[in-house]
């Protein structure tokens, strides 16, 4: 054993030259070192060691440098290098970002990459699994930042637990302060014990470890280092390969303290036995040539693994995992390439921003698995109608972008957009369910609308937004005025919130009439906004914005309470003894079971009996039907509240739900009522809905009755109730009181 130590010390001493030589005289070089074994081991009070140190020492001997080591934390060292307080930093990973700050050696010391390890009990296998987890990271390491960036790109944001060294990263995992942690693979090879933790499939950020000098320093230092490191790498017997062998092979506990090697080296240096030992060493080196060959093969395998990892990262970076289409980055690269190919030519290009309508409903109602299957099939359909040289990418969520080249006139883009919409017209089978999907498409043209990637995309997005606002399942070209409308919509949210605070909302009431007798049996509360600038604003102008932002939940609660309070007040005055109040609720109010609570609260606060309240829910509630919504409906019913399905016939309904759910009434949408009895198709729909309601034991209420022909037709065909301008427009509370009084006096409307 002692002989082996002696032998290794002498080998080290002979191959790297006399350490004494390096300390006396020579060019002073301040070298920054931070603990990052086995590249650098910087323990306080002990001279630094490691692969990078062995190499710098060998170089110092060749060049006659006098090295002073400056140990510090990694962050501080980077700052010191910036200020020129150190001449060289060892073991620094190359990145483009850092290359702007520092000069890097041409020669690299070793290839490396980041790996994520996890505790045996946590379930993290791939990048998306990191979402919401605690991940230990070494402060200032390029791998740490790379992992954060990567996770953001893939919506896998985690909580970083910062520590100072890689050893602390492992400790944090073992002590369960973190669910996983990132270290470099060289460190991992030596220090990760398979009993303690498990390697996940996450490898990332392949890098090369270099030496760096301050940005404006004399490049001579790095040139000398490059020259010497290249020479060391060319010689299989050099200190470089010896160091790799020594550090990459030795398990940490078999390493002897550095002071011992120095001491023995010094002692050995005094011995005249040197020559004899050199002989022995020669033998030793020869024997190790075979070993070095094995090492070289190993390095080769590592390089191949690195290339595979790089390819995997490329796939992750430029493609969408679900549809295998290029992602946002892939799109950008393709568009930049296509635009530069068009430079100077007359050719045009169209950018089509495609956004699926109602994907959220499908995700909420049928689960994310169904949403994913739908997206995959949509991707295939869209792709199938594009030509080979067009480009389709997925931006995430329900957004796709197509780049269509070779456009001569606007009509060409129109044709493609029509084909894309048609491709979605047939229902899509998801397991046993058939889903109808549609999309909103915004089109921007190059060079007509814009010439940069960013602006083209922004304009196509704006046009898409307008297409969606106009009801979806359509395409629109970009016009400059659209930008103004988007800005307007963005400010609408703020204005609505202020309106709620400033009490600018009010309710109008429209009578619901029993058609046979003409008697008012109920009132529908309809929301109005008294905007100081625009006057009375109808719900069509703001409800969908309030739904998008979620403000509808508070707004809906306000409506419930104000409506219930008003009806209760009228009841107390003896004006509305037998009337019910219908209040419209948005499907968003069901989220978190909140609707039941708000209804109970409104009834309790105002004193209105539950039987007097009717909630109007649009058909779209079928799309979000899950256990929570179903149990809310059941609870409302058991409280005594009545439920009706609003705008029936315009959206998606399911017969089986209709039978099961506790509804009292169907409201026939005004779009069907408008053209009866002249238009045969609509007349047929209305009679069918009336038969359906009867079959299911539900009341029917016709909306939008404007003519006496419509009134008569509906009454004759068994529709019991109706509302519309013919009987009364929606009116403010005080006007409605007058109407109720007149009814009382005359016995009808
Ligand atoms: P809705 O629930 O179907 O309400 C009926 C709409 O038809 C009302 O429009 C009403 O003014 C209008 N209407 C009634 N009779 C006639 C008629 O004879 N001819 C025509 N052309 N229209 C008639 P309004 O007040 O503009 O409300 C539009 C929609 O906004 C409502 O449709 C409802 O879906 C929504 N809404 C209104 N108030 C609220 C609310 O408090 N909460 C929620 N979530 N939505 C509301
Ligand atoms: Mg309604
Ligand atoms: Mg309606």
PDB file of C-alpha atoms in Angstrom, residues 58 67 85 112 176 260 305 374 401 488 506 528 545 578 586-587 597 599 669 690:
ATOM      1  CA  UNK A  58       1.061  20.685 -16.178  1.00  0.00           C
ATOM      2  CA  UNK A  67      -0.176  30.007  -9.828  1.00  0.00           C
ATOM      3  CA  UNK A  85      -9.732  39.936 -10.209  1.00  0.00           C
ATOM      4  CA  UNK A 112     -20.469  16.754 -19.593  1.00  0.00           C
ATOM      5  CA  UNK A 176     -36.224  14.512   1.332  1.00  0.00           C
ATOM      6  CA  UNK A 260       0.117  13.251   1.761  1.00  0.00           C
ATOM      7  CA  UNK A 305     -24.370   9.124 -25.958  1.00  0.00           C
ATOM      8  CA  UNK A 374     -58.966  15.057 -30.404  1.00  0.00           C
ATOM      9  CA  UNK A 401     -50.320  27.689 -37.176  1.00  0.00           C
ATOM     10  CA  UNK A 488     -60.690  47.628 -26.505  1.00  0.00           C
ATOM     11  CA  UNK A 506     -78.790  46.962 -13.034  1.00  0.00           C
ATOM     12  CA  UNK A 528     -77.690  45.744 -18.114  1.00  0.00           C
ATOM     13  CA  UNK A 545     -65.618  38.823 -21.897  1.00  0.00           C
ATOM     14  CA  UNK A 578     -97.473  34.237  -7.713  1.00  0.00           C
ATOM     15  CA  UNK A 586     -73.194  30.952 -16.681  1.00  0.00           C
ATOM     16  CA  UNK A 587     -71.671  27.476 -16.701  1.00  0.00           C
ATOM     17  CA  UNK A 597     -73.548  28.259  -2.134  1.00  0.00           C
ATOM     18  CA  UNK A 599     -77.966  30.570  -4.441  1.00  0.00           C
ATOM     19  CA  UNK A 669     -84.446  29.650 -28.716  1.00  0.00           C
ATOM     20  CA  UNK A 690     -92.607  20.891 -28.217  1.00  0.00           C
TER      21      UNK A 690
END
